[in-house]
């Protein structure tokens, strides 16, 4: 038996307000047909101005705790993956901890753009396996619509707001029991210029807006993500056919389809939310997990493969046997 991280609950939250492609076509030179054909996106959610990202994170976290049947008292680690923190410091996780009524344990943010959830699961699992945490909340939460240049139609149509959360607990498990099996994370900063925000607290003093060389990002995405999945399967002793559910970062349906084709995964095993949520960056994977667990697709014992690529460039994947 070995101490591993086990998923105990999942929750998601998207703001009520919806912006359809037609809504965007009313304010910029674009069309529903162009957006759907290039990205698979039909709409995105947008938070009202009074909500901070910690508010979205708390809503998702509460649902995940309820799903787990656990109280905040049992959580000794809160990690928030976000590129849109409430403030430059303290960590948004500190606000989340307070809003959830906790005064114990550790709370910190990680910022790896769209790969934040995949990196977060790698970090949280390792902390649980090493005995540094027993009960963890991993939350991906983003207000991506606040990082957009609404004059730039090539990025403004691609992103949305939302949050998703996982509750993970330490468990003494046999090799074939539910657990986070393994993760693979990579980065290559020489490609940072392909996808970044034009500002930062330590440079311009503002958050900036998203700049992306779409075609180049697309080219790297399919190759890097396929490499991450194949390496992770290989090092963990599994094969493509062992995957029951493919839960990718929901950036773009064409990237997701391209990866699935390249690694030989049948489309019916893919969980897709990109049409309804657009790209919610670090929130997209836990939001998709939440949907597929609640609609009964992902069941206990199922093998789940996640993946993401984003600014950095950063990329990675997680292999989970679901609880
Ligand atoms: N509506 C209408 N026309 C548009 C729009 C728009 N919203 N945006 C760009 N166009 C136009 C361009 O101006 C260009 O016109 P031109 O030929 O007259 O110059 C034309 O469409 C083609 O532009 P491209 O940028 O070459 O379009 P492309 O087919 O590459 O699609 C896209 C753009 C969707 C961004 C694509 O490159 C892509 O999928 N990239 C992947 C990047 C991605 O999804 N990133 C998300 C963040 S990173 C991540 O999470 C992986």
Short mmCIF file of C-alpha atoms and ligand atoms in Angstrom, two decimals:
data_model
loop_
_atom_site.label_atom_id
_atom_site.label_comp_id
_atom_site.label_asym_id
_atom_site.label_seq_id
_atom_site.Cartn_x
_atom_site.Cartn_y
_atom_site.Cartn_z
CA UNK A 1 0.00 0.00 0.00
CA UNK A 2 1.15 3.55 -0.76
CA UNK A 3 -0.07 7.02 0.23
CA UNK A 4 -1.59 8.64 -2.86
CA UNK A 5 -4.00 11.50 -3.58
CA UNK A 6 -7.54 10.38 -4.17
CA UNK A 7 -10.32 12.50 -5.70
CA UNK A 8 -13.18 12.87 -3.23
CA UNK A 9 -15.34 15.56 -4.83
CA UNK A 10 -15.72 17.93 -7.76
CA UNK A 11 -17.62 21.19 -8.25
CA UNK A 12 -17.99 23.94 -10.82
CA UNK A 13 -19.41 27.42 -11.14
CA UNK A 14 -20.03 29.63 -14.15
CA UNK A 15 -21.53 33.15 -13.91
CA UNK A 16 -25.14 33.49 -15.03
CA UNK A 17 -24.55 36.07 -17.75
CA UNK A 18 -24.00 34.55 -21.20
CA UNK A 19 -22.40 36.27 -24.18
CA UNK A 20 -23.34 34.47 -27.40
CA UNK A 21 -21.31 34.71 -30.59
CA UNK A 22 -24.07 36.90 -31.99
CA UNK A 23 -23.70 39.22 -28.98
CA UNK A 24 -20.01 39.62 -29.90
CA UNK A 25 -20.84 40.07 -33.59
CA UNK A 26 -22.95 43.08 -32.52
CA UNK A 27 -19.89 44.84 -31.06
CA UNK A 28 -17.03 43.69 -33.32
CA UNK A 29 -16.35 42.51 -36.87
CA UNK A 30 -16.93 38.77 -36.42
CA UNK A 31 -19.66 36.17 -36.94
CA UNK A 32 -21.09 33.09 -35.29
CA UNK A 33 -20.07 31.05 -38.35
CA UNK A 34 -16.40 32.18 -38.14
CA UNK A 35 -16.10 31.56 -34.39
CA UNK A 36 -17.79 28.14 -34.53
CA UNK A 37 -15.76 26.95 -37.52
CA UNK A 38 -12.39 28.12 -36.07
CA UNK A 39 -12.91 27.19 -32.41
CA UNK A 40 -16.15 25.25 -31.75
CA UNK A 41 -17.18 28.04 -29.34
CA UNK A 42 -20.87 29.10 -29.33
CA UNK A 43 -21.03 31.17 -26.14
CA UNK A 44 -19.09 32.14 -23.01
CA UNK A 45 -20.04 33.21 -19.47
CA UNK A 46 -19.07 36.60 -18.08
CA UNK A 47 -19.00 37.58 -14.41
CA UNK A 48 -20.58 40.81 -13.19
CA UNK A 49 -18.13 43.54 -12.20
CA UNK A 50 -18.67 43.12 -8.44
CA UNK A 51 -17.40 39.52 -8.49
CA UNK A 52 -13.71 38.80 -7.92
CA UNK A 53 -12.07 35.56 -8.91
CA UNK A 54 -12.05 34.43 -5.27
CA UNK A 55 -15.87 34.62 -5.32
CA UNK A 56 -16.03 32.24 -8.27
CA UNK A 57 -13.45 29.97 -6.61
CA UNK A 58 -15.42 29.83 -3.35
CA UNK A 59 -18.63 28.88 -5.17
CA UNK A 60 -16.90 26.00 -6.98
CA UNK A 61 -15.11 24.92 -3.78
CA UNK A 62 -18.33 24.78 -1.77
CA UNK A 63 -19.91 22.53 -4.40
CA UNK A 64 -16.85 20.25 -4.42
CA UNK A 65 -16.86 19.98 -0.61
CA UNK A 66 -20.58 19.19 -0.66
CA UNK A 67 -20.01 16.55 -3.34
CA UNK A 68 -17.22 15.06 -1.21
CA UNK A 69 -19.43 15.11 1.90
CA UNK A 70 -16.62 16.94 3.70
CA UNK A 71 -16.33 20.14 5.71
CA UNK A 72 -13.69 22.84 5.34
CA UNK A 73 -12.28 21.70 8.72
CA UNK A 74 -10.92 18.61 6.92
CA UNK A 75 -8.96 20.70 4.39
CA UNK A 76 -5.34 21.61 5.23
CA UNK A 77 -4.24 22.80 1.77
CA UNK A 78 -5.90 25.23 -0.66
CA UNK A 79 -4.28 25.83 -4.03
CA UNK A 80 -5.80 28.24 -6.55
CA UNK A 81 -4.61 28.15 -10.14
CA UNK A 82 -5.37 31.53 -11.70
CA UNK A 83 -4.00 34.23 -14.00
CA UNK A 84 -6.57 36.77 -12.77
CA UNK A 85 -5.93 37.08 -9.01
CA UNK A 86 -8.03 39.45 -6.86
CA UNK A 87 -4.81 41.31 -6.02
CA UNK A 88 -1.17 40.92 -6.95
CA UNK A 89 -0.76 39.73 -3.35
CA UNK A 90 -1.82 38.10 -1.12
CA UNK A 91 -2.60 34.89 -2.91
CA UNK A 92 -6.22 34.57 -3.99
CA UNK A 93 -6.10 31.25 -2.07
CA UNK A 94 -5.81 33.27 1.17
CA UNK A 95 -9.08 35.07 0.40
CA UNK A 96 -10.69 31.76 -0.52
CA UNK A 97 -9.48 30.22 2.75
CA UNK A 98 -11.01 33.09 4.74
CA UNK A 99 -14.29 33.10 2.81
CA UNK A 100 -14.60 29.35 3.41
CA UNK A 101 -14.10 29.94 7.15
CA UNK A 102 -10.73 28.22 7.57
CA UNK A 103 -7.83 29.48 9.69
CA UNK A 104 -5.57 26.43 9.50
CA UNK A 105 -3.37 24.72 6.92
CA UNK A 106 -1.65 26.35 3.92
CA UNK A 107 -3.04 28.36 1.00
CA UNK A 108 -1.21 29.55 -2.10
CA UNK A 109 -1.72 30.30 -5.80
CA UNK A 110 0.01 28.90 -8.83
CA UNK A 111 0.11 30.75 -12.11
CA UNK A 112 0.80 28.67 -15.20
CA UNK A 113 -1.82 30.22 -17.50
CA UNK A 114 -4.02 27.57 -19.17
CA UNK A 115 -1.84 24.76 -17.73
CA UNK A 116 -2.53 25.88 -14.15
CA UNK A 117 -4.88 23.04 -13.25
CA UNK A 118 -2.62 20.31 -14.68
CA UNK A 119 0.39 21.76 -12.84
CA UNK A 120 -1.71 22.24 -9.71
CA UNK A 121 -2.78 18.60 -9.65
CA UNK A 122 0.86 17.57 -10.03
CA UNK A 123 1.89 19.78 -7.06
CA UNK A 124 -1.05 18.91 -4.80
CA UNK A 125 -0.66 15.15 -5.43
CA UNK A 126 3.06 15.35 -4.63
CA UNK A 127 2.35 17.26 -1.39
CA UNK A 128 -0.21 14.65 -0.37
CA UNK A 129 2.11 11.76 -1.26
CA UNK A 130 4.94 13.32 0.80
CA UNK A 131 2.69 13.74 3.85
CA UNK A 132 2.56 17.56 3.72
CA UNK A 133 -1.23 17.62 3.28
CA UNK A 134 -4.11 15.28 4.09
CA UNK A 135 -7.09 17.07 2.56
CA UNK A 136 -6.72 19.52 -0.31
CA UNK A 137 -8.84 21.85 -2.40
CA UNK A 138 -7.43 22.45 -5.87
CA UNK A 139 -9.32 25.23 -7.63
CA UNK A 140 -8.95 26.60 -11.15
CA UNK A 141 -10.65 30.02 -11.28
CA UNK A 142 -10.46 32.69 -13.96
CA UNK A 143 -11.97 35.97 -15.09
CA UNK A 144 -10.48 35.77 -18.57
CA UNK A 145 -12.94 38.31 -20.00
CA UNK A 146 -11.11 40.96 -17.90
CA UNK A 147 -7.82 40.21 -19.69
CA UNK A 148 -9.23 40.76 -23.17
CA UNK A 149 -8.53 43.54 -25.64
CA UNK A 150 -12.08 43.94 -27.00
CA UNK A 151 -10.59 45.60 -30.09
CA UNK A 152 -8.70 42.39 -30.95
CA UNK A 153 -11.25 40.06 -32.52
CA UNK A 154 -8.70 37.26 -32.90
CA UNK A 155 -8.55 36.74 -29.10
CA UNK A 156 -11.70 38.45 -27.73
CA UNK A 157 -13.98 35.71 -29.06
CA UNK A 158 -12.06 32.81 -27.48
CA UNK A 159 -12.26 33.24 -23.70
CA UNK A 160 -14.77 33.09 -20.82
CA UNK A 161 -15.08 33.19 -17.01
CA UNK A 162 -15.59 30.29 -14.59
CA UNK A 163 -14.22 28.15 -11.78
CA UNK A 164 -13.88 24.45 -11.02
CA UNK A 165 -12.62 22.63 -7.94
CA UNK A 166 -11.46 19.20 -6.83
CA UNK A 167 -11.26 17.86 -3.28
CA UNK A 168 -8.34 15.45 -2.89
CA UNK A 169 -7.48 13.37 0.16
CA UNK A 170 -4.56 11.22 1.27
CA UNK A 171 -5.40 7.54 1.02
CA UNK A 172 -3.39 4.37 1.62
CA UNK A 173 -4.19 2.63 -1.65
CA UNK A 174 -3.38 -0.49 -3.64
CA UNK A 175 -1.96 0.14 -7.16
CA UNK A 176 -5.30 -0.53 -8.90
CA UNK A 177 -7.44 1.57 -6.49
CA UNK A 178 -8.80 5.06 -7.31
CA UNK A 179 -6.02 7.65 -7.11
CA UNK A 180 -4.13 10.32 -9.02
CA UNK A 181 -1.76 7.92 -10.75
CA UNK A 182 0.81 10.32 -12.12
CA UNK A 183 1.38 13.68 -13.82
CA UNK A 184 3.71 15.06 -16.47
CA UNK A 185 4.51 18.80 -16.70
CA UNK A 186 6.70 20.71 -19.13
CA UNK A 187 7.63 24.28 -20.02
CA UNK A 188 9.72 26.02 -22.68
CA UNK A 189 10.12 29.76 -22.10
CA UNK A 190 11.65 30.44 -25.50
CA UNK A 191 8.06 30.46 -26.78
CA UNK A 192 6.73 32.95 -24.17
CA UNK A 193 6.33 35.57 -26.90
CA UNK A 194 3.64 33.50 -28.64
CA UNK A 195 1.07 33.95 -25.88
CA UNK A 196 1.27 36.51 -23.06
CA UNK A 197 -0.40 39.50 -21.44
CA UNK A 198 0.96 42.89 -22.40
CA UNK A 199 1.42 44.00 -18.77
CA UNK A 200 2.32 42.87 -15.28
CA UNK A 201 2.65 44.23 -11.73
CA UNK A 202 6.43 44.29 -12.02
CA UNK A 203 6.63 45.92 -15.45
CA UNK A 204 3.74 48.14 -16.54
CA UNK A 205 1.91 48.12 -13.23
CA UNK A 206 -1.24 46.88 -14.96
CA UNK A 207 -2.43 43.38 -15.84
CA UNK A 208 -2.31 44.02 -19.59
CA UNK A 209 -4.37 42.17 -22.18
CA UNK A 210 -3.93 38.84 -23.97
CA UNK A 211 -1.70 38.75 -27.02
CA UNK A 212 -1.57 35.50 -29.02
CA UNK A 213 -0.03 34.29 -32.24
CA UNK A 214 -2.89 31.89 -32.85
CA UNK A 215 -1.47 29.81 -35.69
CA UNK A 216 1.87 29.21 -33.94
CA UNK A 217 0.15 28.34 -30.66
CA UNK A 218 -2.08 25.90 -32.51
CA UNK A 219 0.92 24.23 -34.13
CA UNK A 220 2.73 23.74 -30.80
CA UNK A 221 -0.44 22.69 -28.98
CA UNK A 222 -1.21 19.51 -30.91
CA UNK A 223 2.42 18.32 -30.90
CA UNK A 224 3.16 19.13 -27.23
CA UNK A 225 -0.10 17.79 -25.84
CA UNK A 226 0.20 14.52 -27.76
CA UNK A 227 3.78 14.17 -26.48
CA UNK A 228 2.64 14.79 -22.88
CA UNK A 229 -0.12 12.18 -23.04
CA UNK A 230 2.06 9.51 -24.67
CA UNK A 231 4.95 10.12 -22.21
CA UNK A 232 2.62 10.00 -19.22
CA UNK A 233 0.99 6.76 -20.38
CA UNK A 234 4.38 5.24 -21.09
CA UNK A 235 5.96 6.15 -17.73
CA UNK A 236 2.83 4.99 -15.88
CA UNK A 237 2.58 1.61 -17.68
CA UNK A 238 -0.69 2.23 -19.54
CA UNK A 239 -1.82 2.46 -23.16
CA UNK A 240 -4.21 4.70 -25.09
CA UNK A 241 -6.92 2.02 -24.97
CA UNK A 242 -6.81 2.10 -21.15
CA UNK A 243 -8.22 5.67 -21.16
CA UNK A 244 -11.98 5.76 -20.50
CA UNK A 245 -12.36 9.56 -20.59
CA UNK A 246 -10.26 12.24 -22.20
CA UNK A 247 -10.86 15.56 -20.38
CA UNK A 248 -8.78 18.17 -22.22
CA UNK A 249 -8.27 21.85 -21.52
CA UNK A 250 -11.10 23.46 -23.49
CA UNK A 251 -9.21 26.00 -25.60
CA UNK A 252 -10.37 25.12 -29.04
CA UNK A 253 -12.28 22.14 -30.48
CA UNK A 254 -9.89 21.93 -33.40
CA UNK A 255 -6.91 21.47 -31.03
CA UNK A 256 -8.82 18.84 -29.02
CA UNK A 257 -9.87 16.93 -32.16
CA UNK A 258 -6.34 17.19 -33.58
CA UNK A 259 -4.81 15.69 -30.41
CA UNK A 260 -7.41 12.89 -30.24
CA UNK A 261 -6.75 12.01 -33.89
CA UNK A 262 -2.98 12.07 -33.42
CA UNK A 263 -2.99 9.70 -30.41
CA UNK A 264 -5.83 7.49 -31.71
CA UNK A 265 -8.53 8.28 -29.14
CA UNK A 266 -12.12 7.77 -30.36
CA UNK A 267 -14.16 11.03 -30.25
CA UNK A 268 -16.86 9.50 -28.03
CA UNK A 269 -14.35 9.31 -25.16
CA UNK A 270 -13.77 13.09 -25.19
CA UNK A 271 -15.55 15.42 -22.74
CA UNK A 272 -16.31 18.75 -24.44
CA UNK A 273 -17.50 21.98 -22.82
CA UNK A 274 -15.78 24.45 -25.14
CA UNK A 275 -19.00 25.25 -27.04
CA UNK A 276 -20.70 26.55 -23.87
CA UNK A 277 -17.80 27.88 -21.78
CA UNK A 278 -15.12 28.92 -24.34
CA UNK A 279 -11.57 28.94 -22.94
CA UNK A 280 -11.72 29.42 -19.17
CA UNK A 281 -7.98 28.76 -18.84
CA UNK A 282 -7.12 26.97 -15.55
CA UNK A 283 -10.84 26.46 -14.80
CA UNK A 284 -11.72 24.52 -17.93
CA UNK A 285 -10.61 21.02 -16.89
CA UNK A 286 -12.30 20.94 -13.46
CA UNK A 287 -15.45 22.44 -15.04
CA UNK A 288 -15.44 19.63 -17.63
CA UNK A 289 -14.76 17.00 -14.95
CA UNK A 290 -17.68 18.37 -12.92
CA UNK A 291 -20.03 18.14 -15.89
CA UNK A 292 -19.02 14.59 -16.85
CA UNK A 293 -19.20 13.30 -13.26
CA UNK A 294 -22.60 14.87 -12.63
CA UNK A 295 -24.13 13.63 -15.90
CA UNK A 296 -22.94 10.10 -15.06
CA UNK A 297 -20.31 9.64 -17.75
CA UNK A 298 -17.26 9.46 -15.47
CA UNK A 299 -17.81 6.66 -12.94
CA UNK A 300 -15.76 5.21 -10.07
CA UNK A 301 -12.83 3.21 -11.42
CA UNK A 302 -12.74 5.00 -14.78
CA UNK A 303 -9.34 6.06 -16.13
CA UNK A 304 -9.34 9.80 -16.86
CA UNK A 305 -6.64 11.60 -18.86
CA UNK A 306 -6.45 15.40 -18.63
CA UNK A 307 -4.18 17.66 -20.66
CA UNK A 308 -3.45 21.34 -21.22
CA UNK A 309 -1.16 23.73 -23.00
CA UNK A 310 -0.90 27.45 -22.45
CA UNK A 311 1.29 30.49 -21.97
CA UNK A 312 4.91 29.77 -21.20
CA UNK A 313 4.66 27.80 -23.31
CA UNK A 314 3.65 25.33 -20.64
CA UNK A 315 1.94 21.98 -21.04
CA UNK A 316 1.22 18.72 -19.28
CA UNK A 317 -1.21 15.93 -18.42
CA UNK A 318 -2.61 14.01 -15.44
CA UNK A 319 -3.72 10.38 -15.26
CA UNK A 320 -6.42 9.71 -12.66
CA UNK A 321 -8.30 6.55 -11.68
CA UNK A 322 -11.57 8.14 -10.63
CA UNK A 323 -13.17 7.50 -7.22
N1 LIG B 1 -13.87 36.89 -36.70
C1 LIG B 1 -13.70 36.96 -38.02
N2 LIG B 1 -12.51 36.95 -38.61
C2 LIG B 1 -11.42 36.85 -37.81
C3 LIG B 1 -11.53 36.79 -36.43
C4 LIG B 1 -12.82 36.81 -35.87
N3 LIG B 1 -13.04 36.73 -34.53
N4 LIG B 1 -10.29 36.68 -35.90
C5 LIG B 1 -9.43 36.69 -36.92
N5 LIG B 1 -10.12 36.80 -38.07
C6 LIG B 1 -9.59 36.85 -39.43
C7 LIG B 1 -8.17 37.35 -39.49
O1 LIG B 1 -8.14 38.75 -39.46
C8 LIG B 1 -7.71 36.77 -40.80
O2 LIG B 1 -8.19 37.60 -41.82
P1 LIG B 1 -7.29 37.92 -43.13
O3 LIG B 1 -7.06 36.58 -43.77
O4 LIG B 1 -8.15 38.84 -43.91
O5 LIG B 1 -6.03 38.53 -42.58
C9 LIG B 1 -8.43 35.45 -40.89
O6 LIG B 1 -9.54 35.53 -39.97
C10 LIG B 1 -7.59 34.27 -40.52
O7 LIG B 1 -6.90 34.59 -39.32
P2 LIG B 1 -6.01 33.54 -38.60
O8 LIG B 1 -5.51 34.09 -37.30
O9 LIG B 1 -5.01 33.01 -39.57
O10 LIG B 1 -7.11 32.44 -38.31
P3 LIG B 1 -6.92 30.95 -37.91
O11 LIG B 1 -7.60 30.09 -38.89
O12 LIG B 1 -5.51 30.62 -37.53
O13 LIG B 1 -7.79 30.87 -36.57
C11 LIG B 1 -7.44 30.83 -34.18
C12 LIG B 1 -7.48 31.68 -35.46
C13 LIG B 1 -8.86 30.32 -33.91
C14 LIG B 1 -7.01 31.69 -33.02
C15 LIG B 1 -6.47 29.66 -34.43
O14 LIG B 1 -5.21 30.13 -34.82
C16 LIG B 1 -6.33 28.79 -33.25
O15 LIG B 1 -7.17 27.95 -32.97
N6 LIG B 1 -5.24 28.92 -32.50
C17 LIG B 1 -5.05 28.17 -31.30
C18 LIG B 1 -4.90 29.10 -30.23
C19 LIG B 1 -5.86 28.93 -29.10
O16 LIG B 1 -6.94 28.41 -29.13
N7 LIG B 1 -5.40 29.47 -27.98
C20 LIG B 1 -6.10 29.52 -26.81
C21 LIG B 1 -5.19 29.91 -25.71
S1 LIG B 1 -3.82 28.81 -25.66
C22 LIG B 1 -4.43 27.43 -25.22
O17 LIG B 1 -5.22 27.41 -24.33
C23 LIG B 1 -3.94 26.24 -25.91
#
